[in-house]
Amino acid sequence: GDPEAMSPGKLLWDIDGRADPNLGYTAGQAAIGRLRDGNFYAIFGNGLRSANACPVLYLVRLSDGRVRRLATGGRALADTCAGAPNGLGRPSLHDVQGAGEPGRRTADFVYAGDLQGTLWRFDLRGVDLDSEPPTGAGVERVFTATNAAGQAQPIAGTIEIGAAPTALAPAGTGPRPVMLWFGTGRPLAADDRSDATPQSVYGIVDRFAGTAARRDLQRQSISVGAGMSGTIGGGRVDYAGSATGRPQSGWVLDLPRAGERLSGPLLVRRGRLVFASLVPDGDKCFAGASSIFAVDPHRSRLEGLPLRRRLRRLGPRRRAAVRADPAGPGQFARAGFVARGLPMKRGASAQAGFTLIELMIVVVIAAILAAIAIPSYRDAVVRSKRASARQVLLEAAQFLERNFTAAGCYDFADTASCLARSGPAAVRPSTMLRAPSEGRQSYVITWVYGATGQDYTLTATPCGAAGAGCPAGAETAFVDPDCGALTLTQTGLRGAGGSVAACWQR
C-alpha cells in the first residue's frame, strides 16, 4: 500500500510497551523468518529500559500479530532484573536444515546478545508455539563478553554467522559448528557517547556444546603509533588444541582507543571479515574518529585502515586491502596495512585483495553514521532532555498556581513567604529544582519572584551554560545550542534562547 495513505484499518498489529513490561526501546530492524510451524515471524530482542529489565526474545506471527516470548537464563517472563538492568539486542537467524532438506529454509537457531555481554542461542527446532511462553525451546548461553579488566561488554548489534574452520567436526550428532562474529559497545543511551570502557571484536566458534569464555580465545592486538605507524599482532588460533591439548574457541581483538566501538554491521566478503569502528567526539559538530578493518575471519590477523588517513590514498585502480605479507613481513603497502605483529612502514605496491567497491560498502555505512545517524542521535538526546526541562517548568507553574489559590500570592522576593503561609505541603519539591527529575541532572531550575509576590519567572538553564551552578555529578558539559535556557512566567509567557515556537514544541 501507499505509505503516505496509511489508516488505522491498514495496521496489521501493534505491540505497546505500556501493556507489556518486557518490551523496552528496541533498536534496528526485526529479523523475518519462517519457523517450523510454517508461519513467518518478526523476531526481535526486547531492547533496553523495559519495566522488567531482563533480556527477552520476541516471536511475533506476521499474519495476526500473535506474540510469543522467550526469557533467558532460566527466568520466568514475570521476573525482573532491577539489580543488573538488561535487554536483548538484534537477533540473527541460522538454518541448519536447508542444505539437507531443500525447500524448508527455516530459522532453526536464533543468536542474540544482551546489554550485559551474554551471547544467547535459542534452539527453535522443537519449539511449541501454541502456548505462552512457548515450550520445547532451548535457550543456552554461548559466550559472555568481558574486557581484560573483567568489565561486561554490551552486545547490541547483529551477529554475523558463517562457516567454521573445516577441520572442526560436529559434537556427536549435533549440527556442524559455525563461526559467530560480533562487536561490543552501544550507542543507545545518553551517556554512551562518553563511555570509555574498552570494547572488542570477537570471532567465536559455536560447537553447540558448552560455553566459551575469554580465556578460551586467542587474543589479538592493535597498537597504534604516531603518524602512519602501528603494530597489529597476535598468534594463530588453535581450534584443535594440538599445541596445548585445550582447543581454543576463537579470537578476540581489543580495540585500541578509549571509547572505540563498532559503528555498523560486520560483513564477510571474499574471505575477509570487514567492519568499521567509531570513537565518538565530545563535540556534536564533529563526527569523531573512525577506522575500517579487514581481517581473516578465522584468525583476525590482517589489516586495519584509519578512515581519515587512508581514503585519499586509494586510487581508482588500487585495491582496498592487502593479503598477509604482500610486500614482505612487516611492510606497509599503498593500499593497506599488513599484520604479522611488526611495525607498519611504507613499502611496495599491494597485491590483489578485495575490491574497492567492497570497501566502499563499509565506507558508506561509516559515512552515513558519521553524517546522519550520529548527529541525529545527538539531536534526539538534546530534544529529550529539553522535553524534561519543559515538563518540570510546567509542573512548577502548577505548584505555584495552587499556592496562589491557598495563600493569595506566589511568593515574595523578601523574607515574607507565601509558601510558609500556605502550610508545610507547599514546600518546594526538590524534583522541581532540576531536570530531569530523576537520573543525571542536565538542567537547573531557578525560581525568581516579584517584590509583591504577584509574579514569578521560572528558568531552566543547561548545566553546561556559564554560571548554571549545577551540583557535582550533574552533566556539566550539556548545552542546548539551539534553545539555550527556557523560561516561563505567571502569565504563561514562554521564552527561549532560540525560536520559542520550536523550542517549546520539540
mmCIF file with all atom_site columns, N, CA and C in Angstrom, residues 28-89:
data_model
loop_
_atom_site.group_PDB
_atom_site.id
_atom_site.type_symbol
_atom_site.label_atom_id
_atom_site.label_alt_id
_atom_site.label_comp_id
_atom_site.label_asym_id
_atom_site.label_entity_id
_atom_site.label_seq_id
_atom_site.pdbx_PDB_ins_code
_atom_site.Cartn_x
_atom_site.Cartn_y
_atom_site.Cartn_z
_atom_site.occupancy
_atom_site.B_iso_or_equiv
_atom_site.pdbx_formal_charge
_atom_site.auth_seq_id
_atom_site.auth_comp_id
_atom_site.auth_asym_id
_atom_site.auth_atom_id
_atom_site.pdbx_PDB_model_num
ATOM 1   N N  . GLY A 1 28 ? 17.009 -0.980  15.644 1.00 0.00 ? 28 GLY A N  1
ATOM 2   C CA . GLY A 1 28 ? 17.240 -1.717  14.412 1.00 0.00 ? 28 GLY A CA 1
ATOM 3   C C  . GLY A 1 28 ? 16.013 -2.470  13.941 1.00 0.00 ? 28 GLY A C  1
ATOM 4   N N  . GLN A 1 29 ? 16.158 -3.139  12.822 1.00 0.00 ? 29 GLN A N  1
ATOM 5   C CA . GLN A 1 29 ? 15.064 -3.879  12.218 1.00 0.00 ? 29 GLN A CA 1
ATOM 6   C C  . GLN A 1 29 ? 14.917 -5.253  12.850 1.00 0.00 ? 29 GLN A C  1
ATOM 7   N N  . ALA A 1 30 ? 13.689 -5.757  12.830 1.00 0.00 ? 30 ALA A N  1
ATOM 8   C CA . ALA A 1 30 ? 13.451 -7.130  13.255 1.00 0.00 ? 30 ALA A CA 1
ATOM 9   C C  . ALA A 1 30 ? 13.928 -8.082  12.160 1.00 0.00 ? 30 ALA A C  1
ATOM 10  N N  . ALA A 1 31 ? 14.327 -9.284  12.564 1.00 0.00 ? 31 ALA A N  1
ATOM 11  C CA . ALA A 1 31 ? 14.644 -10.331 11.598 1.00 0.00 ? 31 ALA A CA 1
ATOM 12  C C  . ALA A 1 31 ? 13.346 -11.032 11.209 1.00 0.00 ? 31 ALA A C  1
ATOM 13  N N  . ILE A 1 32 ? 13.181 -11.341 9.938  1.00 0.00 ? 32 ILE A N  1
ATOM 14  C CA . ILE A 1 32 ? 11.980 -12.011 9.452  1.00 0.00 ? 32 ILE A CA 1
ATOM 15  C C  . ILE A 1 32 ? 12.367 -13.415 9.014  1.00 0.00 ? 32 ILE A C  1
ATOM 16  N N  . GLY A 1 33 ? 11.678 -14.420 9.549  1.00 0.00 ? 33 GLY A N  1
ATOM 17  C CA . GLY A 1 33 ? 11.998 -15.789 9.192  1.00 0.00 ? 33 GLY A CA 1
ATOM 18  C C  . GLY A 1 33 ? 10.820 -16.711 9.395  1.00 0.00 ? 33 GLY A C  1
ATOM 19  N N  . ARG A 1 34 ? 10.877 -17.849 8.718  1.00 0.00 ? 34 ARG A N  1
ATOM 20  C CA . ARG A 1 34 ? 9.831  -18.857 8.867  1.00 0.00 ? 34 ARG A CA 1
ATOM 21  C C  . ARG A 1 34 ? 10.279 -19.891 9.884  1.00 0.00 ? 34 ARG A C  1
ATOM 22  N N  . LEU A 1 35 ? 9.390  -20.243 10.792 1.00 0.00 ? 35 LEU A N  1
ATOM 23  C CA . LEU A 1 35 ? 9.676  -21.278 11.772 1.00 0.00 ? 35 LEU A CA 1
ATOM 24  C C  . LEU A 1 35 ? 9.066  -22.594 11.314 1.00 0.00 ? 35 LEU A C  1
ATOM 25  N N  . ARG A 1 36 ? 9.260  -23.631 12.090 1.00 0.00 ? 36 ARG A N  1
ATOM 26  C CA . ARG A 1 36 ? 8.860  -24.964 11.643 1.00 0.00 ? 36 ARG A CA 1
ATOM 27  C C  . ARG A 1 36 ? 7.356  -25.191 11.644 1.00 0.00 ? 36 ARG A C  1
ATOM 28  N N  . ASP A 1 37 ? 6.576  -24.250 12.196 1.00 0.00 ? 37 ASP A N  1
ATOM 29  C CA . ASP A 1 37 ? 5.124  -24.374 12.074 1.00 0.00 ? 37 ASP A CA 1
ATOM 30  C C  . ASP A 1 37 ? 4.626  -23.855 10.730 1.00 0.00 ? 37 ASP A C  1
ATOM 31  N N  . GLY A 1 38 ? 5.552  -23.398 9.869  1.00 0.00 ? 38 GLY A N  1
ATOM 32  C CA . GLY A 1 38 ? 5.182  -22.927 8.540  1.00 0.00 ? 38 GLY A CA 1
ATOM 33  C C  . GLY A 1 38 ? 4.833  -21.466 8.453  1.00 0.00 ? 38 GLY A C  1
ATOM 34  N N  . ASN A 1 39 ? 4.785  -20.752 9.580  1.00 0.00 ? 39 ASN A N  1
ATOM 35  C CA . ASN A 1 39 ? 4.426  -19.335 9.593  1.00 0.00 ? 39 ASN A CA 1
ATOM 36  C C  . ASN A 1 39 ? 5.679  -18.464 9.628  1.00 0.00 ? 39 ASN A C  1
ATOM 37  N N  . PHE A 1 40 ? 5.532  -17.252 9.075  1.00 0.00 ? 40 PHE A N  1
ATOM 38  C CA . PHE A 1 40 ? 6.605  -16.271 9.134  1.00 0.00 ? 40 PHE A CA 1
ATOM 39  C C  . PHE A 1 40 ? 6.439  -15.406 10.380 1.00 0.00 ? 40 PHE A C  1
ATOM 40  N N  . TYR A 1 41 ? 7.574  -15.067 10.998 1.00 0.00 ? 41 TYR A N  1
ATOM 41  C CA . TYR A 1 41 ? 7.573  -14.318 12.249 1.00 0.00 ? 41 TYR A CA 1
ATOM 42  C C  . TYR A 1 41 ? 8.527  -13.129 12.154 1.00 0.00 ? 41 TYR A C  1
ATOM 43  N N  . ALA A 1 42 ? 8.152  -12.068 12.858 1.00 0.00 ? 42 ALA A N  1
ATOM 44  C CA . ALA A 1 42 ? 9.089  -10.978 13.142 1.00 0.00 ? 42 ALA A CA 1
ATOM 45  C C  . ALA A 1 42 ? 9.787  -11.335 14.445 1.00 0.00 ? 42 ALA A C  1
ATOM 46  N N  . ILE A 1 43 ? 11.106 -11.408 14.411 1.00 0.00 ? 43 ILE A N  1
ATOM 47  C CA . ILE A 1 43 ? 11.883 -11.867 15.561 1.00 0.00 ? 43 ILE A CA 1
ATOM 48  C C  . ILE A 1 43 ? 12.803 -10.731 15.991 1.00 0.00 ? 43 ILE A C  1
ATOM 49  N N  . PHE A 1 44 ? 12.688 -10.307 17.248 1.00 0.00 ? 44 PHE A N  1
ATOM 50  C CA . PHE A 1 44 ? 13.484 -9.175  17.716 1.00 0.00 ? 44 PHE A CA 1
ATOM 51  C C  . PHE A 1 44 ? 13.707 -9.273  19.219 1.00 0.00 ? 44 PHE A C  1
ATOM 52  N N  . GLY A 1 45 ? 14.748 -8.593  19.689 1.00 0.00 ? 45 GLY A N  1
ATOM 53  C CA . GLY A 1 45 ? 15.008 -8.511  21.121 1.00 0.00 ? 45 GLY A CA 1
ATOM 54  C C  . GLY A 1 45 ? 14.170 -7.425  21.760 1.00 0.00 ? 45 GLY A C  1
ATOM 55  N N  . ASN A 1 46 ? 14.019 -7.502  23.077 1.00 0.00 ? 46 ASN A N  1
ATOM 56  C CA . ASN A 1 46 ? 13.150 -6.527  23.757 1.00 0.00 ? 46 ASN A CA 1
ATOM 57  C C  . ASN A 1 46 ? 13.809 -5.175  23.964 1.00 0.00 ? 46 ASN A C  1
ATOM 58  N N  . GLY A 1 47 ? 15.113 -5.035  23.679 1.00 0.00 ? 47 GLY A N  1
ATOM 59  C CA . GLY A 1 47 ? 15.754 -3.726  23.789 1.00 0.00 ? 47 GLY A CA 1
ATOM 60  C C  . GLY A 1 47 ? 16.051 -3.337  25.227 1.00 0.00 ? 47 GLY A C  1
ATOM 61  N N  . LEU A 1 48 ? 16.326 -2.044  25.420 1.00 0.00 ? 48 LEU A N  1
ATOM 62  C CA . LEU A 1 48 ? 16.712 -1.574  26.742 1.00 0.00 ? 48 LEU A CA 1
ATOM 63  C C  . LEU A 1 48 ? 15.568 -0.837  27.418 1.00 0.00 ? 48 LEU A C  1
ATOM 64  N N  . ARG A 1 49 ? 15.696 -0.733  28.741 1.00 0.00 ? 49 ARG A N  1
ATOM 65  C CA . ARG A 1 49 ? 14.784 0.023   29.599 1.00 0.00 ? 49 ARG A CA 1
ATOM 66  C C  . ARG A 1 49 ? 13.354 -0.512  29.582 1.00 0.00 ? 49 ARG A C  1
ATOM 67  N N  . SER A 1 50 ? 13.206 -1.820  29.524 1.00 0.00 ? 50 SER A N  1
ATOM 68  C CA . SER A 1 50 ? 11.881 -2.389  29.752 1.00 0.00 ? 50 SER A CA 1
ATOM 69  C C  . SER A 1 50 ? 11.596 -2.355  31.246 1.00 0.00 ? 50 SER A C  1
ATOM 70  N N  . ALA A 1 51 ? 10.337 -2.469  31.612 1.00 0.00 ? 51 ALA A N  1
ATOM 71  C CA . ALA A 1 51 ? 9.967  -2.403  33.026 1.00 0.00 ? 51 ALA A CA 1
ATOM 72  C C  . ALA A 1 51 ? 10.601 -3.545  33.817 1.00 0.00 ? 51 ALA A C  1
ATOM 73  N N  . ASN A 1 52 ? 10.628 -4.744  33.246 1.00 0.00 ? 52 ASN A N  1
ATOM 74  C CA . ASN A 1 52 ? 11.218 -5.886  33.942 1.00 0.00 ? 52 ASN A CA 1
ATOM 75  C C  . ASN A 1 52 ? 12.740 -5.925  33.818 1.00 0.00 ? 52 ASN A C  1
ATOM 76  N N  . ALA A 1 53 ? 13.290 -5.262  32.809 1.00 0.00 ? 53 ALA A N  1
ATOM 77  C CA . ALA A 1 53 ? 14.743 -5.086  32.634 1.00 0.00 ? 53 ALA A CA 1
ATOM 78  C C  . ALA A 1 53 ? 15.495 -6.396  32.455 1.00 0.00 ? 53 ALA A C  1
ATOM 79  N N  . CYS A 1 54 ? 14.840 -7.436  31.911 1.00 0.00 ? 54 CYS A N  1
ATOM 80  C CA . CYS A 1 54 ? 15.505 -8.701  31.616 1.00 0.00 ? 54 CYS A CA 1
ATOM 81  C C  . CYS A 1 54 ? 15.544 -8.918  30.103 1.00 0.00 ? 54 CYS A C  1
ATOM 82  N N  . PRO A 1 55 ? 16.540 -9.647  29.585 1.00 0.00 ? 55 PRO A N  1
ATOM 83  C CA . PRO A 1 55 ? 16.584 -9.926  28.144 1.00 0.00 ? 55 PRO A CA 1
ATOM 84  C C  . PRO A 1 55 ? 15.522 -10.943 27.732 1.00 0.00 ? 55 PRO A C  1
ATOM 85  N N  . VAL A 1 56 ? 14.732 -10.592 26.727 1.00 0.00 ? 56 VAL A N  1
ATOM 86  C CA . VAL A 1 56 ? 13.626 -11.432 26.264 1.00 0.00 ? 56 VAL A CA 1
ATOM 87  C C  . VAL A 1 56 ? 13.598 -11.407 24.737 1.00 0.00 ? 56 VAL A C  1
ATOM 88  N N  . LEU A 1 57 ? 13.395 -12.576 24.112 1.00 0.00 ? 57 LEU A N  1
ATOM 89  C CA . LEU A 1 57 ? 13.254 -12.675 22.662 1.00 0.00 ? 57 LEU A CA 1
ATOM 90  C C  . LEU A 1 57 ? 11.779 -12.701 22.299 1.00 0.00 ? 57 LEU A C  1
ATOM 91  N N  . TYR A 1 58 ? 11.406 -11.896 21.301 1.00 0.00 ? 58 TYR A N  1
ATOM 92  C CA . TYR A 1 58 ? 10.018 -11.820 20.837 1.00 0.00 ? 58 TYR A CA 1
ATOM 93  C C  . TYR A 1 58 ? 9.875  -12.545 19.503 1.00 0.00 ? 58 TYR A C  1
ATOM 94  N N  . LEU A 1 59 ? 8.807  -13.346 19.391 1.00 0.00 ? 59 LEU A N  1
ATOM 95  C CA . LEU A 1 59 ? 8.422  -14.017 18.152 1.00 0.00 ? 59 LEU A CA 1
ATOM 96  C C  . LEU A 1 59 ? 6.996  -13.584 17.843 1.00 0.00 ? 59 LEU A C  1
ATOM 97  N N  . VAL A 1 60 ? 6.820  -12.729 16.845 1.00 0.00 ? 60 VAL A N  1
ATOM 98  C CA . VAL A 1 60 ? 5.500  -12.181 16.525 1.00 0.00 ? 60 VAL A CA 1
ATOM 99  C C  . VAL A 1 60 ? 5.073  -12.714 15.162 1.00 0.00 ? 60 VAL A C  1
ATOM 100 N N  . ARG A 1 61 ? 3.969  -13.478 15.139 1.00 0.00 ? 61 ARG A N  1
ATOM 101 C CA . ARG A 1 61 ? 3.467  -14.028 13.872 1.00 0.00 ? 61 ARG A CA 1
ATOM 102 C C  . ARG A 1 61 ? 2.978  -12.895 12.984 1.00 0.00 ? 61 ARG A C  1
ATOM 103 N N  . LEU A 1 62 ? 3.503  -12.817 11.773 1.00 0.00 ? 62 LEU A N  1
ATOM 104 C CA . LEU A 1 62 ? 3.201  -11.685 10.909 1.00 0.00 ? 62 LEU A CA 1
ATOM 105 C C  . LEU A 1 62 ? 1.736  -11.625 10.518 1.00 0.00 ? 62 LEU A C  1
ATOM 106 N N  . SER A 1 63 ? 1.095  -12.767 10.357 1.00 0.00 ? 63 SER A N  1
ATOM 107 C CA . SER A 1 63 ? -0.270 -12.783 9.829  1.00 0.00 ? 63 SER A CA 1
ATOM 108 C C  . SER A 1 63 ? -1.283 -12.161 10.772 1.00 0.00 ? 63 SER A C  1
ATOM 109 N N  . ASP A 1 64 ? -1.089 -12.317 12.088 1.00 0.00 ? 64 ASP A N  1
ATOM 110 C CA . ASP A 1 64 ? -2.102 -11.816 13.021 1.00 0.00 ? 64 ASP A CA 1
ATOM 111 C C  . ASP A 1 64 ? -1.523 -11.118 14.252 1.00 0.00 ? 64 ASP A C  1
ATOM 112 N N  . GLY A 1 65 ? -0.196 -11.030 14.368 1.00 0.00 ? 65 GLY A N  1
ATOM 113 C CA . GLY A 1 65 ? 0.398  -10.333 15.499 1.00 0.00 ? 65 GLY A CA 1
ATOM 114 C C  . GLY A 1 65 ? 0.427  -11.118 16.792 1.00 0.00 ? 65 GLY A C  1
ATOM 115 N N  . ARG A 1 66 ? 0.194  -12.430 16.735 1.00 0.00 ? 66 ARG A N  1
ATOM 116 C CA . ARG A 1 66 ? 0.273  -13.231 17.960 1.00 0.00 ? 66 ARG A CA 1
ATOM 117 C C  . ARG A 1 66 ? 1.696  -13.191 18.505 1.00 0.00 ? 66 ARG A C  1
ATOM 118 N N  . VAL A 1 67 ? 1.813  -12.902 19.799 1.00 0.00 ? 67 VAL A N  1
ATOM 119 C CA . VAL A 1 67 ? 3.122  -12.692 20.420 1.00 0.00 ? 67 VAL A CA 1
ATOM 120 C C  . VAL A 1 67 ? 3.520  -13.911 21.249 1.00 0.00 ? 67 VAL A C  1
ATOM 121 N N  . ARG A 1 68 ? 4.734  -14.350 21.046 1.00 0.00 ? 68 ARG A N  1
ATOM 122 C CA . ARG A 1 68 ? 5.336  -15.360 21.900 1.00 0.00 ? 68 ARG A CA 1
ATOM 123 C C  . ARG A 1 68 ? 6.689  -14.819 22.369 1.00 0.00 ? 68 ARG A C  1
ATOM 124 N N  . ARG A 1 69 ? 7.020  -15.084 23.629 1.00 0.00 ? 69 ARG A N  1
ATOM 125 C CA . ARG A 1 69 ? 8.235  -14.529 24.217 1.00 0.00 ? 69 ARG A CA 1
ATOM 126 C C  . ARG A 1 69 ? 9.050  -15.633 24.884 1.00 0.00 ? 69 ARG A C  1
ATOM 127 N N  . LEU A 1 70 ? 10.351 -15.533 24.739 1.00 0.00 ? 70 LEU A N  1
ATOM 128 C CA . LEU A 1 70 ? 11.265 -16.488 25.362 1.00 0.00 ? 70 LEU A CA 1
ATOM 129 C C  . LEU A 1 70 ? 12.203 -15.736 26.294 1.00 0.00 ? 70 LEU A C  1
ATOM 130 N N  . ALA A 1 71 ? 12.165 -16.089 27.573 1.00 0.00 ? 71 ALA A N  1
ATOM 131 C CA . ALA A 1 71 ? 13.070 -15.483 28.552 1.00 0.00 ? 71 ALA A CA 1
ATOM 132 C C  . ALA A 1 71 ? 14.420 -16.194 28.501 1.00 0.00 ? 71 ALA A C  1
ATOM 133 N N  . THR A 1 72 ? 15.421 -15.587 29.097 1.00 0.00 ? 72 THR A N  1
ATOM 134 C CA . THR A 1 72 ? 16.775 -16.142 29.106 1.00 0.00 ? 72 THR A CA 1
ATOM 135 C C  . THR A 1 72 ? 17.203 -16.474 30.527 1.00 0.00 ? 72 THR A C  1
ATOM 136 N N  . GLY A 1 73 ? 18.248 -17.283 30.633 1.00 0.00 ? 73 GLY A N  1
ATOM 137 C CA . GLY A 1 73 ? 18.842 -17.570 31.933 1.00 0.00 ? 73 GLY A CA 1
ATOM 138 C C  . GLY A 1 73 ? 17.945 -18.333 32.880 1.00 0.00 ? 73 GLY A C  1
ATOM 139 N N  . GLY A 1 74 ? 16.975 -19.086 32.356 1.00 0.00 ? 74 GLY A N  1
ATOM 140 C CA . GLY A 1 74 ? 16.084 -19.848 33.213 1.00 0.00 ? 74 GLY A CA 1
ATOM 141 C C  . GLY A 1 74 ? 15.050 -19.024 33.946 1.00 0.00 ? 74 GLY A C  1
ATOM 142 N N  . ARG A 1 75 ? 14.893 -17.763 33.573 1.00 0.00 ? 75 ARG A N  1
ATOM 143 C CA . ARG A 1 75 ? 13.926 -16.896 34.252 1.00 0.00 ? 75 ARG A CA 1
ATOM 144 C C  . ARG A 1 75 ? 12.521 -17.114 33.697 1.00 0.00 ? 75 ARG A C  1
ATOM 145 N N  . ALA A 1 76 ? 11.534 -16.688 34.494 1.00 0.00 ? 76 ALA A N  1
ATOM 146 C CA . ALA A 1 76 ? 10.161 -16.602 34.012 1.00 0.00 ? 76 ALA A CA 1
ATOM 147 C C  . ALA A 1 76 ? 9.941  -15.223 33.412 1.00 0.00 ? 76 ALA A C  1
ATOM 148 N N  . LEU A 1 77 ? 8.916  -15.085 32.578 1.00 0.00 ? 77 LEU A N  1
ATOM 149 C CA . LEU A 1 77 ? 8.650  -13.802 31.936 1.00 0.00 ? 77 LEU A CA 1
ATOM 150 C C  . LEU A 1 77 ? 8.295  -12.724 32.944 1.00 0.00 ? 77 LEU A C  1
ATOM 151 N N  . ALA A 1 78 ? 7.795  -13.117 34.108 1.00 0.00 ? 78 ALA A N  1
ATOM 152 C CA . ALA A 1 78 ? 7.415  -12.130 35.122 1.00 0.00 ? 78 ALA A CA 1
ATOM 153 C C  . ALA A 1 78 ? 8.583  -11.693 35.995 1.00 0.00 ? 78 ALA A C  1
ATOM 154 N N  . ASP A 1 79 ? 9.734  -12.352 35.872 1.00 0.00 ? 79 ASP A N  1
ATOM 155 C CA . ASP A 1 79 ? 10.884 -11.993 36.698 1.00 0.00 ? 79 ASP A CA 1
ATOM 156 C C  . ASP A 1 79 ? 11.433 -10.624 36.302 1.00 0.00 ? 79 ASP A C  1
ATOM 157 N N  . THR A 1 80 ? 12.123 -9.993  37.251 1.00 0.00 ? 80 THR A N  1
ATOM 158 C CA . THR A 1 80 ? 12.741 -8.690  36.995 1.00 0.00 ? 80 THR A CA 1
ATOM 159 C C  . THR A 1 80 ? 14.250 -8.783  37.188 1.00 0.00 ? 80 THR A C  1
ATOM 160 N N  . CYS A 1 81 ? 14.966 -7.857  36.563 1.00 0.00 ? 81 CYS A N  1
ATOM 161 C CA . CYS A 1 81 ? 16.429 -7.807  36.658 1.00 0.00 ? 81 CYS A CA 1
ATOM 162 C C  . CYS A 1 81 ? 16.865 -6.421  37.088 1.00 0.00 ? 81 CYS A C  1
ATOM 163 N N  . ALA A 1 82 ? 16.208 -5.866  38.101 1.00 0.00 ? 82 ALA A N  1
ATOM 164 C CA . ALA A 1 82 ? 16.494 -4.491  38.514 1.00 0.00 ? 82 ALA A CA 1
ATOM 165 C C  . ALA A 1 82 ? 17.923 -4.332  39.010 1.00 0.00 ? 82 ALA A C  1
ATOM 166 N N  . GLY A 1 83 ? 18.506 -5.391  39.581 1.00 0.00 ? 83 GLY A N  1
ATOM 167 C CA . GLY A 1 83 ? 19.867 -5.286  40.092 1.00 0.00 ? 83 GLY A CA 1
ATOM 168 C C  . GLY A 1 83 ? 20.904 -5.109  39.001 1.00 0.00 ? 83 GLY A C  1
ATOM 169 N N  . ALA A 1 84 ? 20.637 -5.636  37.816 1.00 0.00 ? 84 ALA A N  1
ATOM 170 C CA . ALA A 1 84 ? 21.542 -5.504  36.663 1.00 0.00 ? 84 ALA A CA 1
ATOM 171 C C  . ALA A 1 84 ? 20.677 -5.305  35.425 1.00 0.00 ? 84 ALA A C  1
ATOM 172 N N  . PRO A 1 85 ? 20.182 -4.081  35.197 1.00 0.00 ? 85 PRO A N  1
ATOM 173 C CA . PRO A 1 85 ? 19.268 -3.828  34.070 1.00 0.00 ? 85 PRO A CA 1
ATOM 174 C C  . PRO A 1 85 ? 19.855 -4.326  32.755 1.00 0.00 ? 85 PRO A C  1
ATOM 175 N N  . ASN A 1 86 ? 19.006 -4.984  31.977 1.00 0.00 ? 86 ASN A N  1
ATOM 176 C CA . ASN A 1 86 ? 19.491 -5.670  30.790 1.00 0.00 ? 86 ASN A CA 1
ATOM 177 C C  . ASN A 1 86 ? 18.452 -5.578  29.684 1.00 0.00 ? 86 ASN A C  1
ATOM 178 N N  . GLY A 1 87 ? 18.777 -6.093  28.545 1.00 0.00 ? 87 GLY A N  1
ATOM 179 C CA . GLY A 1 87 ? 17.869 -6.135  27.414 1.00 0.00 ? 87 GLY A CA 1
ATOM 180 C C  . GLY A 1 87 ? 18.534 -6.892  26.288 1.00 0.00 ? 87 GLY A C  1
ATOM 181 N N  . LEU A 1 88 ? 17.738 -7.456  25.395 1.00 0.00 ? 88 LEU A N  1
ATOM 182 C CA . LEU A 1 88 ? 18.267 -8.265  24.301 1.00 0.00 ? 88 LEU A CA 1
ATOM 183 C C  . LEU A 1 88 ? 18.395 -7.420  23.042 1.00 0.00 ? 88 LEU A C  1
ATOM 184 N N  . GLY A 1 89 ? 19.525 -7.583  22.341 1.00 0.00 ? 89 GLY A N  1
ATOM 185 C CA . GLY A 1 89 ? 19.796 -6.821  21.130 1.00 0.00 ? 89 GLY A CA 1
ATOM 186 C C  . GLY A 1 89 ? 19.201 -7.458  19.888 1.00 0.00 ? 89 GLY A C  1
#
